[in-house]
XYZ file of N, CA and C in Angstrom:
765
model
N -14.999 2.199 9.112
C -14.022 3.427 9.332
C -14.141 4.411 8.307
N -13.991 5.917 8.912
C -14.526 7.273 8.014
C -13.189 7.389 7.684
N -13.158 8.837 6.183
C -12.076 8.970 5.619
C -12.098 10.520 5.622
N -10.774 10.648 5.926
C -10.610 12.375 6.065
C -9.937 13.220 5.038
N -10.057 14.333 4.926
C -9.092 15.256 4.507
C -8.953 15.636 5.571
N -7.638 16.021 5.563
C -6.760 16.880 6.952
C -6.165 18.376 5.614
N -6.458 19.697 6.879
C -5.281 20.185 6.579
C -4.174 20.034 7.055
N -3.076 20.088 6.719
C -1.874 19.245 7.896
C -0.878 20.052 8.158
N -1.127 21.460 7.932
C 0.101 22.228 8.478
C 1.174 22.329 8.458
N 2.146 23.232 8.208
C 3.660 23.024 8.661
C 3.773 22.677 10.217
N 5.186 22.873 10.262
C 5.482 22.111 11.798
C 4.696 23.416 12.755
N 5.412 24.476 12.740
C 4.597 25.411 13.307
C 2.896 25.024 14.460
N 2.520 24.390 13.838
C 0.996 24.072 13.627
C 1.320 23.085 14.778
N 2.208 22.422 15.483
C 2.242 21.469 16.686
C 2.861 22.814 17.518
N 2.648 23.710 17.853
C 2.738 24.559 18.747
C 1.381 25.281 19.267
N 0.535 25.283 17.806
C -0.334 26.035 18.182
C -2.158 25.370 18.998
N -1.869 26.157 20.116
C -3.011 24.990 21.509
C -4.451 24.640 20.321
N -4.871 25.757 19.590
C -6.188 25.403 19.232
C -5.627 24.134 18.273
N -5.624 24.441 17.436
C -5.388 22.999 16.494
C -5.281 21.997 16.754
N -3.931 21.632 17.764
C -4.151 20.523 18.080
C -5.014 19.905 18.813
N -5.757 20.490 19.713
C -6.439 20.117 20.395
C -7.395 20.036 19.685
N -7.898 20.387 18.382
C -8.937 19.733 17.381
C -8.889 18.736 16.579
N -7.361 18.666 16.658
C -6.669 17.486 15.812
C -6.540 15.941 17.170
N -6.404 16.204 17.882
C -6.449 15.463 18.438
C -7.937 14.908 19.412
N -9.186 16.339 19.284
C -10.648 15.547 19.586
C -10.940 14.702 18.683
N -10.613 14.881 17.104
C -11.063 14.583 15.876
C -10.445 12.633 16.464
N -9.369 12.695 16.078
C -8.062 11.164 16.550
C -9.517 10.855 17.458
N -9.218 11.218 18.746
C -10.083 10.110 19.777
C -11.785 10.188 18.943
N -11.834 10.575 18.679
C -13.539 10.443 18.343
C -13.840 9.635 17.181
N -12.414 8.913 16.449
C -12.372 7.694 15.152
C -12.220 6.747 15.828
N -12.840 5.549 15.429
C -12.287 3.751 15.728
C -10.953 3.732 15.406
N -10.356 2.665 16.573
C -9.149 2.329 16.524
C -9.089 1.702 15.275
N -7.935 2.326 14.091
C -7.456 1.790 13.255
C -6.053 0.367 13.223
N -6.882 -0.017 11.778
C -5.531 -1.477 11.416
C -4.481 -0.763 10.731
N -4.099 0.511 10.133
C -3.468 1.404 9.356
C -4.072 2.559 8.933
N -2.332 3.465 8.792
C -3.201 4.928 8.167
C -2.595 5.023 6.871
N -3.564 5.129 5.931
C -2.760 5.836 4.797
C -2.823 6.824 4.536
N -2.279 7.465 4.395
C -2.466 9.301 3.915
C -1.915 10.318 2.667
N -2.986 10.831 2.157
C -1.822 11.566 0.424
C -1.956 12.146 0.683
N -0.121 13.023 0.758
C -0.110 14.313 1.462
C 0.185 14.931 -0.103
N -0.081 16.335 0.187
C 0.682 17.616 -1.258
C 1.391 17.370 -1.243
N 2.405 16.880 -1.107
C 3.998 17.245 -0.725
C 4.922 16.193 -1.374
N 3.831 15.156 -2.774
C 4.300 13.817 -2.736
C 3.475 13.446 -3.966
N 4.297 13.988 -5.094
C 3.589 13.940 -6.346
C 4.112 13.377 -7.667
N 3.325 12.074 -7.583
C 4.547 11.235 -8.157
C 3.678 9.799 -9.084
N 3.542 10.156 -10.895
C 3.549 8.764 -11.565
C 4.192 7.770 -12.071
N 3.633 6.690 -11.488
C 2.553 6.315 -11.736
C 2.367 6.228 -10.059
N 0.928 6.097 -9.389
C 0.681 6.074 -8.130
C 1.873 4.998 -7.640
N 2.560 5.494 -6.465
C 3.689 4.828 -5.576
C 3.452 4.817 -3.729
N 3.602 3.248 -3.036
C 3.841 3.779 -2.004
C 4.857 4.337 -1.198
N 5.471 4.721 -0.321
C 6.611 4.706 0.113
C 6.720 3.821 1.179
N 7.743 3.684 1.935
C 8.639 2.731 2.350
C 7.784 2.068 3.813
N 8.090 0.658 3.854
C 6.849 -0.257 4.169
C 7.525 -0.918 6.077
N 8.814 -1.037 5.595
C 9.640 -0.855 6.959
C 9.420 -0.226 8.289
N 9.491 -0.658 9.572
C 9.455 -0.287 10.581
C 10.433 0.933 11.313
N 10.022 2.369 11.178
C 10.721 3.249 12.061
C 11.113 4.382 10.532
N 9.799 4.451 9.644
C 10.264 4.812 8.643
C 10.918 5.813 8.582
N 11.871 6.506 8.200
C 12.636 7.722 8.616
C 11.527 9.293 7.958
N 11.866 10.068 8.551
C 11.001 11.588 7.987
C 11.440 12.212 6.400
N 10.719 13.140 6.223
C 11.300 13.434 5.630
C 11.401 15.567 5.866
N 12.240 15.332 6.055
C 12.231 17.128 6.648
C 11.989 17.967 5.682
N 10.730 18.167 4.863
C 10.837 19.196 3.428
C 10.328 20.407 3.481
N 10.824 21.059 4.190
C 10.606 22.947 4.863
C 11.973 23.417 4.992
N 11.770 24.737 5.418
C 13.338 25.478 5.333
C 12.529 26.712 6.407
N 14.354 26.780 6.415
C 13.341 28.707 7.586
C 12.895 28.514 9.227
N 12.226 27.123 9.863
C 12.122 26.628 11.097
C 13.007 26.717 12.242
N 12.647 26.450 13.331
C 13.412 26.338 14.387
C 14.327 24.674 14.357
N 15.657 24.439 14.090
C 16.678 23.401 14.574
C 15.967 22.112 15.268
N 14.702 22.405 16.281
C 14.040 20.885 16.631
C 13.436 20.606 15.832
N 12.445 20.971 15.256
C 11.812 20.188 14.072
C 12.835 19.158 13.332
N 13.612 19.755 12.769
C 14.271 19.029 12.467
C 14.961 17.483 13.618
N 14.768 17.698 14.225
C 14.995 16.627 14.890
C 13.737 15.647 14.884
N 12.699 15.259 14.907
C 11.645 15.026 15.013
C 11.531 13.877 14.623
N 10.677 12.854 15.393
C 10.719 11.619 14.723
C 9.584 11.046 14.175
N 9.135 10.343 14.371
C 7.683 9.767 14.616
C 8.062 8.389 14.047
N 8.451 6.896 15.072
C 8.919 5.637 14.566
C 7.550 5.038 15.059
N 7.111 4.571 13.532
C 5.969 4.190 13.126
C 6.025 2.497 13.015
N 5.210 1.463 13.432
C 5.268 0.238 13.138
C 5.412 -0.364 11.678
N 6.294 -1.435 12.044
C 6.136 -1.955 10.404
C 4.361 -2.078 9.640
N 4.700 -1.405 8.793
C 3.462 -0.920 7.560
C 3.534 -2.079 5.951
N 4.444 -3.445 5.963
C 4.192 -4.252 5.760
C 2.813 -5.236 5.075
N 2.215 -5.401 5.967
C 0.947 -6.395 5.683
C 0.454 -5.102 5.128
N -0.085 -3.317 5.064
C -0.406 -2.493 5.000
C -0.681 -2.107 3.465
N 0.848 -2.510 3.437
C 1.691 -1.681 1.765
C 0.736 -3.322 0.659
N 0.714 -4.580 1.494
C 0.377 -5.563 0.655
C -1.487 -5.485 0.255
N -2.183 -5.053 1.042
C -3.349 -4.620 1.343
C -3.663 -3.369 0.530
N -3.427 -2.005 -0.116
C -2.859 -1.483 -0.314
C -2.767 -2.195 -2.034
N -1.904 -2.605 -2.251
C -1.579 -3.420 -3.369
C -2.687 -3.854 -4.475
N -2.893 -4.460 -2.938
C -5.019 -5.114 -3.712
C -5.346 -4.727 -4.616
N -5.382 -3.389 -3.772
C -6.500 -2.787 -4.427
C -6.614 -2.669 -6.043
N -5.120 -2.533 -6.359
C -4.581 -1.802 -7.554
C -4.955 -3.074 -8.318
N -5.155 -3.066 -10.309
C -5.417 -4.408 -10.924
C -3.500 -3.753 -11.460
N -3.726 -5.243 -12.345
C -2.539 -6.019 -12.319
C -2.295 -5.492 -13.481
N -2.662 -4.551 -13.986
C -1.974 -3.758 -15.352
C -1.798 -2.641 -15.212
N -2.095 -1.865 -13.606
C -1.322 -0.674 -13.987
C -1.578 -1.173 -11.671
N -0.056 -1.856 -11.590
C 0.337 -1.857 -10.393
C 1.001 -0.398 -9.439
N 0.240 -0.616 -7.947
C 1.317 1.266 -7.632
C 2.746 0.770 -7.330
N 3.274 1.245 -7.487
C 4.915 0.880 -7.569
C 5.542 1.376 -6.037
N 6.245 0.434 -5.282
C 6.626 0.616 -4.027
C 8.075 1.252 -4.034
N 8.339 2.572 -3.436
C 9.265 3.270 -3.420
C 9.910 3.069 -1.921
N 10.697 2.132 -2.331
C 10.857 1.321 -0.330
C 12.381 2.818 0.528
N 12.792 3.448 -0.694
C 13.428 4.372 0.254
C 12.573 5.404 0.604
N 11.532 5.575 0.164
C 10.834 7.200 0.212
C 10.226 7.090 1.611
N 10.799 7.875 2.700
C 10.073 8.378 3.866
C 8.788 8.859 4.361
N 8.576 9.671 5.327
C 6.788 10.130 5.540
C 7.491 11.919 5.316
N 6.757 12.535 4.448
C 6.859 13.824 4.356
C 6.045 14.476 5.202
N 6.280 16.181 5.605
C 5.547 16.568 7.181
C 4.080 16.406 6.392
N 3.668 16.296 5.723
C 2.409 16.444 4.655
C 1.749 15.392 5.625
N 2.475 14.330 5.824
C 2.031 12.910 6.835
C 2.085 12.711 8.197
N 4.116 13.546 8.448
C 3.825 13.971 10.442
C 3.990 14.464 10.671
N 3.674 15.902 10.360
C 2.829 16.398 11.050
C 1.487 16.317 11.482
N 0.271 16.080 10.993
C -0.619 16.240 11.915
C -0.704 14.796 12.485
N 0.057 13.673 12.086
C -0.004 12.079 12.803
C 0.483 12.571 13.978
N 1.586 13.002 14.301
C 2.235 13.216 15.862
C 1.023 13.816 16.762
N 0.329 14.685 15.924
C -0.354 15.140 16.916
C -1.002 14.130 17.644
N -2.343 13.857 16.399
C -2.972 12.998 16.059
C -3.488 11.745 17.287
N -1.891 10.699 16.537
C -1.228 9.875 17.089
C -0.158 9.397 18.090
N 0.313 11.064 18.528
C 1.569 10.670 19.564
C 2.225 9.657 19.751
N 1.565 7.867 19.570
C 2.674 7.026 20.843
C 3.309 6.319 18.920
N 2.758 6.663 17.990
C 3.164 6.038 17.131
C 3.140 5.052 17.043
N 2.021 3.908 16.840
C 2.110 2.798 17.261
C 1.063 2.306 16.650
N 0.605 2.344 15.269
C -0.337 2.337 14.161
C 0.571 2.358 12.498
N 0.666 1.505 12.019
C 1.450 1.376 10.299
C 0.834 2.257 9.751
N 1.745 3.409 9.115
C 1.280 4.474 8.196
C 2.633 4.121 7.187
N 1.582 4.089 6.050
C 2.292 4.333 4.612
C 0.938 5.754 4.214
N 2.587 6.061 2.821
C 1.795 7.682 2.244
C 1.485 6.812 0.884
N 1.201 7.676 0.013
C 0.813 7.012 -1.549
C 0.801 8.395 -1.909
N 1.211 8.643 -3.412
C 1.211 9.412 -3.784
C 0.478 10.270 -5.209
N 0.381 11.146 -5.139
C -0.919 12.043 -5.850
C -0.513 11.722 -7.160
N -0.872 10.545 -8.456
C -0.308 10.660 -9.819
C -1.086 11.432 -10.611
N -1.421 12.225 -9.751
C -2.248 13.148 -11.373
C -2.998 14.539 -10.057
N -3.507 15.810 -10.972
C -3.667 16.106 -10.313
C -5.806 16.624 -11.065
N -5.940 15.664 -12.060
C -7.628 15.703 -13.231
C -8.289 15.076 -10.983
N -9.267 16.109 -11.066
C -10.487 15.399 -10.179
C -11.026 14.066 -10.547
N -11.348 13.495 -11.599
C -12.541 12.854 -12.316
C -11.744 11.737 -12.132
N -10.005 11.784 -12.084
C -9.302 10.028 -11.982
C -9.016 9.759 -10.355
N -9.080 11.195 -9.370
C -8.632 11.047 -8.256
C -9.411 10.466 -8.015
N -11.436 10.893 -7.667
C -12.165 10.621 -7.110
C -12.110 8.865 -7.791
N -12.084 8.517 -8.960
C -11.681 6.754 -9.458
C -10.467 6.400 -8.603
N -9.743 7.202 -7.852
C -8.419 6.418 -6.886
C -9.298 6.566 -6.051
N -10.200 6.850 -5.464
C -10.227 7.082 -4.161
C -11.612 5.955 -3.401
N -12.327 6.122 -5.113
C -13.198 4.475 -5.526
C -12.113 3.593 -5.044
N -11.394 3.517 -4.900
C -10.588 1.979 -5.626
C -10.370 1.491 -4.216
N -9.827 2.719 -3.573
C -8.995 2.904 -2.254
C -10.280 2.207 -1.027
N -11.432 2.682 -1.486
C -12.475 2.466 0.113
C -12.751 0.880 0.531
N -12.547 0.426 -0.472
C -12.463 -1.198 0.830
C -11.666 -1.158 1.908
N -10.132 -0.833 1.557
C -9.468 -0.252 2.616
C -9.961 -0.295 3.948
N -11.078 1.121 3.936
C -11.933 1.563 5.006
C -12.834 0.373 5.714
N -13.368 -0.998 5.000
C -13.801 -2.000 5.890
C -12.539 -3.281 5.973
N -11.387 -2.451 6.030
C -10.294 -3.649 6.726
C -9.799 -2.579 7.918
N -10.613 -1.697 8.180
C -10.140 -0.645 10.059
C -9.139 0.442 9.302
N -8.473 0.613 8.070
C -7.932 1.658 7.518
C -8.075 2.705 6.932
N -7.444 3.599 7.814
C -8.365 5.056 7.286
C -7.675 5.517 6.430
N -8.033 6.492 5.685
C -7.786 6.687 4.485
C -8.095 8.770 4.847
N -6.785 9.382 3.988
C -6.292 10.827 4.690
C -5.754 11.421 3.165
N -7.034 11.875 2.825
C -6.238 13.170 2.088
C -5.473 14.368 2.423
N -4.320 14.824 2.866
C -3.604 15.674 3.279
C -3.512 17.059 2.873
N -3.669 17.939 3.082
C -3.551 19.137 1.868
C -3.905 21.158 3.150
N -4.516 21.626 2.235
C -4.787 22.995 2.874
C -5.908 23.347 2.202
N -6.879 23.717 2.548
C -8.063 23.928 1.634
C -7.623 25.528 0.769
N -7.274 26.275 1.841
C -6.809 27.364 0.247
C -5.433 27.263 1.156
N -4.170 27.795 0.112
C -2.645 28.250 0.247
C -1.979 28.457 -0.772
N -2.744 30.057 -0.750
C -2.159 31.041 -1.058
C -0.851 31.422 -0.506
N 0.201 30.854 -0.121
C 1.169 31.379 0.321
C 1.918 32.497 -0.612
N 2.179 32.764 -1.847
C 2.968 33.540 -2.270
C 2.012 34.894 -1.744
N 0.725 34.758 -1.513
C 0.076 36.404 -1.135
C -0.271 36.890 0.057
N 0.291 35.970 0.942
C 0.026 36.568 2.645
C 0.767 37.142 2.747
N 0.495 38.462 3.431
C 0.746 39.159 4.421
C 1.306 39.549 5.239
N 0.492 39.387 6.449
C -0.105 39.064 7.696
C 0.963 37.521 7.829
N 2.002 37.447 8.364
C 2.742 35.525 8.937
C 1.746 34.883 10.317
N 1.177 36.064 10.639
C 0.694 35.946 12.208
C -0.388 34.293 12.181
N -0.253 33.631 13.186
C -1.170 32.463 13.586
C -2.569 33.018 13.497
N -2.697 34.351 13.811
C -4.374 34.463 13.570
C -4.239 35.816 12.974
N -3.307 36.140 11.624
C -3.857 36.894 10.617
C -5.998 37.041 10.639
N -6.469 37.938 10.255
C -7.041 38.341 9.086
C -6.795 37.580 7.724
N -7.854 36.257 7.462
C -7.677 36.021 6.286
C -7.961 36.827 5.177
N -7.354 36.678 4.206
C -6.901 37.490 3.164
C -8.688 37.453 2.250
N -9.310 38.729 1.387
C -10.987 38.377 0.954
C -10.950 36.520 0.206
N -10.265 36.035 -0.800
C -9.620 35.181 -1.698
C -9.311 34.173 -0.599
N -9.011 34.031 0.350
C -8.856 32.872 1.288
C -10.025 32.591 1.969
N -11.288 33.524 2.338
C -12.249 33.147 2.540
C -13.291 32.948 1.429
N -13.857 33.430 1.058
C -13.981 33.178 -0.423
C -14.326 31.946 -0.640
N -12.957 31.446 -1.345
C -12.940 29.982 -1.348
C -12.873 29.153 -0.561
N -12.892 29.251 1.110
C -13.123 28.745 2.093
C -14.734 28.439 2.377
N -15.515 29.481 1.978
C -17.199 29.660 2.435
C -17.172 28.900 1.192
N -16.989 29.134 0.169
C -17.329 28.169 -1.796
C -17.322 26.655 -1.543
N -15.889 26.290 -1.083
C -15.856 25.113 -0.964
C -16.848 24.143 0.159
N -16.621 24.901 1.511
C -17.399 24.507 2.395
C -19.528 24.328 1.871
N -19.796 25.612 1.306
C -20.581 25.120 0.603
C -21.190 24.556 -0.720
N -20.539 23.702 -1.564
C -19.967 22.675 -2.071
C -20.199 21.720 -1.302
N -19.392 21.316 -0.766
C -19.088 20.147 0.564
C -20.414 19.791 0.987
N -21.862 21.003 1.752
C -22.446 20.314 2.427
C -23.441 20.051 0.763
N -23.642 20.506 0.369
C -24.363 19.863 -0.840
C -23.887 19.175 -1.685
N -22.791 18.147 -1.162
C -22.354 16.737 -2.159
C -22.137 17.227 -3.523
N -21.569 18.291 -3.782
C -21.467 19.069 -5.403
C -20.291 18.942 -5.703
N -20.267 17.727 -6.411
C -18.597 16.965 -6.633
C -18.739 18.220 -7.801
N -18.999 18.386 -9.070
C -18.858 18.900 -9.868
C -18.797 20.029 -10.338
N -19.328 21.108 -8.920
C -18.528 22.120 -8.403
C -16.920 22.328 -8.252
N -17.157 21.140 -7.237
C -16.099 21.468 -6.523
C -14.615 20.999 -7.831
N -15.210 20.056 -8.093
C -14.371 19.605 -9.439
C -13.881 21.443 -10.940
N -14.879 21.640 -10.460
C -14.939 22.964 -11.871
C -14.019 23.980 -10.712
N -13.231 23.699 -9.698
C -12.741 24.740 -9.036
C -12.178 25.830 -9.898
N -11.628 25.517 -10.547
C -10.563 26.387 -11.346
C -11.053 27.888 -12.242
N -12.515 27.451 -12.341
C -13.209 28.487 -13.296
C -15.019 29.218 -12.251
N -14.906 28.052 -11.192
C -15.855 28.283 -10.966
C -15.527 28.825 -9.332
N -14.540 28.170 -8.902
C -14.521 29.072 -7.718
C -13.759 30.647 -7.053
N -14.115 31.385 -6.403
C -14.557 32.751 -5.688
C -12.398 32.531 -5.341
N -11.589 33.715 -5.630
C -10.222 33.470 -5.204
C -9.051 32.789 -5.671
N -9.561 32.330 -6.749
C -8.988 31.461 -7.893
C -8.439 32.999 -8.330
N -7.210 32.883 -8.934
C -5.923 31.524 -8.384
C -4.976 31.966 -7.818
N -5.805 32.977 -6.819
C -5.060 33.583 -5.638
C -4.679 32.086 -3.904
N -6.023 30.833 -4.069
C -6.240 30.384 -3.283
C -5.626 29.353 -3.572
N -4.864 28.934 -4.839
C -4.155 27.417 -5.285
C -3.772 28.469 -6.336
N -2.388 28.916 -6.044
C -1.928 29.314 -7.360
C -1.055 27.907 -8.356
N -0.815 27.227 -6.863
C -0.329 25.347 -7.332
C -1.455 24.429 -6.850
N -1.921 23.325 -7.266
C -3.431 22.829 -6.748
C -3.239 21.544 -6.310
N -1.774 20.859 -5.599
C -1.941 19.634 -4.868
C -1.677 19.808 -3.435
N -2.292 21.272 -3.183
C -3.590 21.204 -1.725
C -4.586 21.082 -1.366
N -5.152 21.285 -2.651
C -6.373 21.223 -2.648
C -6.977 20.044 -3.748
N -5.994 19.013 -4.202
C -7.306 18.369 -5.051
C -7.034 17.089 -3.735
N -5.728 16.369 -3.151
C -6.127 15.513 -1.636
C -7.345 14.881 -1.823
N -8.904 16.578 -2.075
C -9.744 16.605 -1.477
C -10.642 15.257 -2.644
N -10.677 15.260 -3.259
C -11.056 14.243 -4.391
C -10.452 12.772 -3.643
N -9.889 12.598 -3.172
C -9.290 10.969 -3.016
C -10.641 10.703 -1.665
N -10.785 12.124 -1.171
C -11.011 11.414 0.171
C -12.707 11.568 0.000
N -13.117 12.274 -1.392
C -14.325 12.283 -2.042
C -14.799 10.873 -2.515
N -13.948 10.337 -3.337
C -14.162 9.444 -4.218
C -14.135 8.008 -2.659
N -13.306 7.827 -1.681
C -13.420 6.869 -1.455
C -15.108 6.834 -0.114
N -15.794 7.584 0.228
C -16.903 7.768 0.608
C -17.910 6.861 0.396
N -18.383 5.961 0.949
C -19.138 4.853 0.569
C -20.665 5.285 -0.220
N -21.316 6.517 0.156
C -22.158 7.487 -0.693
C -21.776 8.712 -1.197
N -21.038 8.591 -2.557
C -20.945 10.434 -2.612
C -21.673 10.959 -2.496
N -23.301 10.881 -2.270
C -24.595 11.996 -2.586
C -24.843 12.216 -0.943
N -23.676 11.980 0.240
C -24.205 12.465 1.153
C -23.090 13.082 1.586
N -23.467 14.352 1.986
C -22.695 15.518 2.016
C -21.407 14.754 3.028
N -20.002 15.136 2.775
C -19.064 15.575 3.540
C -19.776 16.308 5.040
N -19.082 16.118 6.477
C -18.931 16.733 8.090
C -17.430 17.567 7.262
N -18.108 19.081 8.110
C -16.740 20.312 8.605
C -16.233 19.829 9.757
N -15.327 18.997 10.099
C -14.669 18.738 11.757
C -13.839 19.758 11.733
N -13.529 20.714 11.326
C -12.745 21.623 11.795
C -12.346 22.594 10.606
N -12.997 23.491 11.284
C -12.795 25.347 10.062
C -12.027 26.108 10.562
N -11.780 27.674 10.325
C -11.461 28.952 11.004
C -10.113 28.698 10.294
N -8.956 29.609 10.903
C -8.134 30.240 9.679
C -6.772 29.748 10.794
N -5.331 29.692 9.647
C -4.322 29.648 10.248
C -3.141 30.181 8.983
N -2.596 31.743 10.020
C -2.535 32.636 9.222
C -2.957 33.118 8.154
N -4.450 33.126 8.246
C -4.965 33.916 7.323
C -5.717 32.544 5.816
N -4.898 31.872 6.478
C -5.282 30.069 5.062
C -6.248 28.865 6.054
N -7.306 28.787 5.200
C -8.333 28.188 5.555
C -8.174 26.669 6.206
N -7.809 26.352 7.207
C -7.522 24.956 7.476
C -8.862 23.678 7.637
N -9.774 24.503 6.798
C -10.941 23.318 6.651
C -10.735 22.211 6.633
N -11.320 21.177 7.329
C -11.494 19.690 7.611
C -12.750 19.107 7.208
N -12.286 17.937 6.168
C -14.037 17.312 6.174
C -13.577 15.741 6.871
N -14.665 15.319 7.066
C -14.979 13.675 7.182
C -15.699 13.103 6.328
N -15.622 12.333 5.777
C -16.913 11.484 4.933
C -17.258 10.234 5.703
N -18.403 9.455 5.092
C -18.718 8.243 6.104
C -18.284 7.073 5.176
């Protein structure tokens, strides 16, 4: 089973015909999963925590200002107790994963999954981001790597650029600002070279900073995906590129 880094999009993604077609095609090309573990930019919590594992886990509508219909959407996933136990087994006894029994799926999880797997018939769990340190997140990705052998799809869900405060044109086909384009192309080049050190030095090495990521939670899930690769010296593949609201929706797949 490969692993992914996805630009997850806000609810209006669901109305974007191009992007939804890209996500649907990506999902169709993947093996059938036994479960999905997704690490969303919208859940930062230490220690590492898992969302509720019961069937029909509720959704978190962690956004505002959108059409009321988005707040009525559901994604009734099946029971994920077996997946929860499997993920927990990846953690050492002296640093167990916390089970957050009341935590639902936020939009960084359910928006892309609604497009990719609309039947909602695959067990899904979220894992929190316990730190923004790239090295620690790569180590976490390595810890999760064996899940792939069990047919679990590991997804880091963020956005390759996320400078919302600096956008001036909010149309979906807006011309990307220079800082968004420059960071996107820099990251794509670093990923193509499997240059993990460069990617981890983004705060000082990447063009477009800090505008591309005034906060870093939408970038750092990338390191969990990279850490879960079978061989980190093999470059990840770009599976989606382009821009949405001028932000880079580039997404990667690792083998």
